[in-house]
């Protein structure tokens, strides 16, 4: 392993720990001697990394130090390419364009050998049938980011329309459908809505009264409780598709 790769690994390990971590543990996780670890920490500090601490007390990396894209490993570049290709095939048009733009920005600052890896990546994403959408998914993502209420007209599995005001906080992407996860004011509970059945949607100026992260946490807890009652493993976003098909 080169010295630059070793320093990168050390930064990645430090990022995983939000509290001070001992030098001995850092040395074990990075596979170097304690003496080498102390030298590497000093090198990173000299390069501007905000590493606080000292031997015997532990170390913590403070926010603010960014690595240039050229420090990506080959596998990290392949992961970026695969993710971008997946979004291009599975996301809506805006997300597909954003993925292509992001990959182009990364490619522009990569060294020649890694740029070749990016251009010639053998990791492919299979094609799929087009998904019909009743509304612009960009509107849903905007409402989620801004924590805004949505007024919408929704058509259930039997073709019945209903008016809903919801608090959207997540969007799930599946092979054939996309699912909006939200708190429904009508049902006073979490609900899952297939986006191809949303006939109309309008974002309100008003923010909903809870933070998106709190709603997501409570939704996950509700999914886990439901799974325990059914004697199944803890549920995740995939269970939202099943619920939306019944909604």
Short mmCIF file of C-alpha atoms in Angstrom, two decimals:
data_model
loop_
_atom_site.label_atom_id
_atom_site.label_comp_id
_atom_site.label_asym_id
_atom_site.label_seq_id
_atom_site.Cartn_x
_atom_site.Cartn_y
_atom_site.Cartn_z
CA UNK A 1 0.00 0.00 0.00
CA UNK A 2 1.36 3.42 -0.95
CA UNK A 3 1.73 6.20 1.62
CA UNK A 4 -1.05 8.26 -0.02
CA UNK A 5 -3.42 5.26 0.14
CA UNK A 6 -2.49 4.73 3.78
CA UNK A 7 -3.27 8.37 4.64
CA UNK A 8 -6.57 8.12 2.78
CA UNK A 9 -7.50 4.99 4.74
CA UNK A 10 -6.70 6.77 8.00
CA UNK A 11 -8.96 9.67 7.07
CA UNK A 12 -11.77 7.27 6.20
CA UNK A 13 -11.42 5.51 9.57
CA UNK A 14 -11.44 8.86 11.41
CA UNK A 15 -14.59 9.90 9.56
CA UNK A 16 -16.38 6.80 10.87
CA UNK A 17 -15.77 7.86 14.48
CA UNK A 18 -17.62 10.90 15.78
CA UNK A 19 -16.00 10.66 19.22
CA UNK A 20 -12.27 10.62 20.04
CA UNK A 21 -10.72 7.23 19.30
CA UNK A 22 -7.44 5.93 20.72
CA UNK A 23 -4.28 5.77 18.63
CA UNK A 24 -3.96 2.05 19.33
CA UNK A 25 -7.42 1.37 17.89
CA UNK A 26 -6.68 3.53 14.85
CA UNK A 27 -3.45 1.61 14.30
CA UNK A 28 -5.33 -1.70 14.48
CA UNK A 29 -8.03 -0.57 12.05
CA UNK A 30 -5.51 0.74 9.51
CA UNK A 31 -3.04 -2.12 9.95
CA UNK A 32 0.02 -0.04 10.86
CA UNK A 33 2.25 0.29 13.90
CA UNK A 34 1.50 2.87 16.54
CA UNK A 35 4.67 4.75 15.60
CA UNK A 36 3.63 4.89 11.95
CA UNK A 37 0.16 6.05 12.95
CA UNK A 38 1.56 9.00 14.90
CA UNK A 39 3.68 10.00 11.88
CA UNK A 40 0.65 9.72 9.56
CA UNK A 41 -1.49 11.86 11.85
CA UNK A 42 1.25 14.50 11.93
CA UNK A 43 1.43 14.41 8.10
CA UNK A 44 -2.33 14.89 7.75
CA UNK A 45 -2.31 17.73 10.25
CA UNK A 46 0.46 19.41 8.25
CA UNK A 47 -1.71 19.12 5.12
CA UNK A 48 -4.61 20.91 6.84
CA UNK A 49 -6.66 18.06 8.28
CA UNK A 50 -8.43 19.19 11.47
CA UNK A 51 -7.36 16.25 13.63
CA UNK A 52 -7.52 17.08 17.32
CA UNK A 53 -6.08 15.04 20.18
CA UNK A 54 -2.82 13.56 21.38
CA UNK A 55 -1.37 10.22 22.50
CA UNK A 56 -3.24 8.83 25.48
CA UNK A 57 -6.34 10.97 24.91
CA UNK A 58 -7.48 9.88 21.47
CA UNK A 59 -8.06 11.61 18.15
CA UNK A 60 -11.07 13.06 16.32
CA UNK A 61 -11.40 14.58 12.83
CA UNK A 62 -13.30 17.85 12.81
CA UNK A 63 -15.43 18.85 9.78
CA UNK A 64 -13.93 21.02 7.10
CA UNK A 65 -11.19 18.93 5.47
CA UNK A 66 -12.03 17.78 1.95
CA UNK A 67 -10.04 15.41 -0.23
CA UNK A 68 -9.72 16.16 -3.96
CA UNK A 69 -11.51 13.67 -6.26
CA UNK A 70 -8.14 12.45 -7.54
CA UNK A 71 -7.79 10.61 -4.23
CA UNK A 72 -10.56 8.17 -5.16
CA UNK A 73 -9.49 4.54 -5.39
CA UNK A 74 -10.31 2.46 -8.48
CA UNK A 75 -13.13 0.67 -6.65
CA UNK A 76 -14.58 4.00 -5.48
CA UNK A 77 -14.55 5.26 -9.09
CA UNK A 78 -16.30 2.08 -10.23
CA UNK A 79 -18.91 2.54 -7.49
CA UNK A 80 -19.57 6.09 -8.69
CA UNK A 81 -19.90 4.92 -12.30
CA UNK A 82 -22.25 2.08 -11.38
CA UNK A 83 -24.40 4.35 -9.21
CA UNK A 84 -24.62 6.99 -11.93
CA UNK A 85 -25.55 4.39 -14.55
CA UNK A 86 -28.23 2.99 -12.23
CA UNK A 87 -29.73 6.46 -11.71
CA UNK A 88 -29.64 7.09 -15.46
CA UNK A 89 -31.67 3.90 -16.04
CA UNK A 90 -33.88 3.89 -12.92
CA UNK A 91 -34.32 7.57 -12.02
CA UNK A 92 -36.45 10.20 -13.71
CA UNK A 93 -35.05 12.47 -16.44
CA UNK A 94 -33.82 15.19 -14.07
CA UNK A 95 -31.98 12.74 -11.84
CA UNK A 96 -30.46 11.04 -14.90
CA UNK A 97 -29.10 14.37 -16.17
CA UNK A 98 -27.82 15.28 -12.69
CA UNK A 99 -25.98 11.95 -12.43
CA UNK A 100 -24.33 12.48 -15.82
CA UNK A 101 -23.30 16.04 -14.88
CA UNK A 102 -21.85 14.91 -11.54
CA UNK A 103 -19.84 12.16 -13.21
CA UNK A 104 -18.50 14.63 -15.78
CA UNK A 105 -17.34 16.98 -12.99
CA UNK A 106 -15.52 14.13 -11.28
CA UNK A 107 -13.93 12.98 -14.54
CA UNK A 108 -12.58 16.47 -15.23
CA UNK A 109 -10.31 16.39 -12.16
CA UNK A 110 -9.27 12.74 -12.14
CA UNK A 111 -5.73 11.80 -13.16
CA UNK A 112 -5.49 10.08 -16.59
CA UNK A 113 -5.28 6.50 -15.27
CA UNK A 114 -8.41 6.85 -13.12
CA UNK A 115 -10.24 8.72 -15.88
CA UNK A 116 -9.59 5.71 -18.12
CA UNK A 117 -11.05 3.46 -15.41
CA UNK A 118 -14.15 5.64 -15.30
CA UNK A 119 -14.62 5.66 -19.09
CA UNK A 120 -14.03 1.93 -19.50
CA UNK A 121 -15.83 0.61 -16.43
CA UNK A 122 -17.19 -2.90 -17.13
CA UNK A 123 -20.01 -2.54 -14.55
CA UNK A 124 -23.29 -2.29 -16.43
CA UNK A 125 -26.93 -1.75 -15.50
CA UNK A 126 -29.62 -3.68 -17.36
CA UNK A 127 -32.40 -1.98 -19.27
CA UNK A 128 -35.98 -1.76 -17.98
CA UNK A 129 -39.41 -0.91 -19.26
CA UNK A 130 -40.28 2.82 -19.10
CA UNK A 131 -42.28 3.83 -16.02
CA UNK A 132 -45.30 6.04 -16.61
CA UNK A 133 -45.55 8.94 -14.18
CA UNK A 134 -48.57 11.13 -13.57
CA UNK A 135 -46.52 13.98 -12.09
CA UNK A 136 -43.03 15.44 -12.07
CA UNK A 137 -40.92 13.59 -9.49
CA UNK A 138 -38.81 16.73 -9.18
CA UNK A 139 -41.75 18.33 -7.37
CA UNK A 140 -41.85 15.49 -4.85
CA UNK A 141 -38.10 15.70 -4.21
CA UNK A 142 -38.36 19.47 -3.77
CA UNK A 143 -41.15 19.06 -1.22
CA UNK A 144 -39.10 16.44 0.65
CA UNK A 145 -35.99 18.63 0.75
CA UNK A 146 -37.98 21.67 1.87
CA UNK A 147 -40.15 19.72 4.34
CA UNK A 148 -43.28 21.13 2.66
CA UNK A 149 -46.79 19.77 2.75
CA UNK A 150 -48.25 18.32 -0.43
CA UNK A 151 -51.88 18.54 -1.53
CA UNK A 152 -52.60 15.73 -3.94
CA UNK A 153 -55.28 13.69 -5.66
CA UNK A 154 -54.53 9.99 -5.35
CA UNK A 155 -56.07 7.02 -7.13
CA UNK A 156 -56.08 3.74 -5.18
CA UNK A 157 -55.80 0.18 -6.47
CA UNK A 158 -59.56 0.08 -7.23
CA UNK A 159 -59.49 3.36 -9.16
CA UNK A 160 -61.13 5.46 -6.42
CA UNK A 161 -59.91 9.05 -6.08
CA UNK A 162 -59.23 10.77 -2.77
CA UNK A 163 -57.82 14.14 -1.76
CA UNK A 164 -54.86 13.98 0.59
CA UNK A 165 -52.61 16.41 2.43
CA UNK A 166 -49.37 14.66 3.26
CA UNK A 167 -45.95 15.32 4.78
CA UNK A 168 -43.48 13.70 2.33
CA UNK A 169 -40.11 12.56 3.68
CA UNK A 170 -38.81 9.72 1.46
CA UNK A 171 -39.01 8.41 -2.09
CA UNK A 172 -38.36 4.74 -2.91
CA UNK A 173 -37.21 3.56 -6.36
CA UNK A 174 -38.12 0.03 -7.52
CA UNK A 175 -37.90 -1.81 -10.83
CA UNK A 176 -41.42 -0.93 -11.97
CA UNK A 177 -42.75 1.68 -9.52
CA UNK A 178 -41.68 4.60 -7.35
CA UNK A 179 -43.20 5.06 -3.91
CA UNK A 180 -43.68 8.27 -1.93
CA UNK A 181 -43.47 7.73 1.84
CA UNK A 182 -45.39 10.32 3.86
CA UNK A 183 -47.47 11.12 6.91
CA UNK A 184 -51.09 11.36 5.80
CA UNK A 185 -53.27 13.94 7.59
CA UNK A 186 -56.43 12.13 6.46
CA UNK A 187 -55.39 8.76 7.94
CA UNK A 188 -53.27 10.22 10.77
CA UNK A 189 -50.63 7.62 10.03
CA UNK A 190 -47.76 6.80 7.70
CA UNK A 191 -48.86 5.91 4.19
CA UNK A 192 -47.13 4.80 0.98
CA UNK A 193 -48.26 6.23 -2.36
CA UNK A 194 -47.32 4.89 -5.79
CA UNK A 195 -46.26 7.91 -7.79
CA UNK A 196 -47.92 6.64 -10.97
CA UNK A 197 -51.26 6.89 -9.12
CA UNK A 198 -50.77 10.51 -8.02
CA UNK A 199 -53.00 12.34 -10.49
CA UNK A 200 -52.30 15.86 -9.18
CA UNK A 201 -49.91 17.38 -6.66
CA UNK A 202 -49.28 20.90 -5.40
CA UNK A 203 -46.68 21.95 -2.85
CA UNK A 204 -47.87 24.23 -0.06
CA UNK A 205 -45.86 27.19 1.22
CA UNK A 206 -46.29 25.89 4.76
CA UNK A 207 -43.70 23.54 6.20
CA UNK A 208 -44.96 20.52 8.03
CA UNK A 209 -44.53 20.69 11.82
CA UNK A 210 -41.91 17.95 12.26
CA UNK A 211 -38.40 17.47 10.88
CA UNK A 212 -37.91 15.04 8.02
CA UNK A 213 -35.29 13.04 9.94
CA UNK A 214 -37.69 12.57 12.87
CA UNK A 215 -40.45 11.32 10.59
CA UNK A 216 -38.06 8.91 8.89
CA UNK A 217 -36.90 7.56 12.24
CA UNK A 218 -40.47 7.04 13.48
CA UNK A 219 -41.48 5.41 10.19
CA UNK A 220 -38.59 2.94 10.44
CA UNK A 221 -39.60 2.11 14.01
CA UNK A 222 -43.19 1.54 12.88
CA UNK A 223 -41.97 -0.75 10.09
CA UNK A 224 -39.92 -2.77 12.56
CA UNK A 225 -42.83 -3.10 15.00
CA UNK A 226 -45.11 -4.26 12.21
CA UNK A 227 -42.55 -6.83 11.12
CA UNK A 228 -42.19 -8.12 14.69
CA UNK A 229 -45.95 -8.58 14.96
CA UNK A 230 -45.94 -10.59 11.75
CA UNK A 231 -42.99 -12.67 12.95
CA UNK A 232 -40.78 -11.41 10.12
CA UNK A 233 -37.43 -9.71 10.00
CA UNK A 234 -37.24 -5.93 10.41
CA UNK A 235 -38.81 -4.24 7.40
CA UNK A 236 -37.20 -1.57 5.27
CA UNK A 237 -38.19 0.59 2.31
CA UNK A 238 -39.07 -2.47 0.19
CA UNK A 239 -42.13 -3.07 2.34
CA UNK A 240 -43.42 0.33 1.23
CA UNK A 241 -44.06 -1.04 -2.27
CA UNK A 242 -46.32 -3.77 -0.90
CA UNK A 243 -48.21 -1.27 1.23
CA UNK A 244 -48.59 1.13 -1.69
CA UNK A 245 -50.05 -1.61 -3.86
CA UNK A 246 -52.79 -2.00 -1.24
CA UNK A 247 -53.30 1.72 -0.52
#
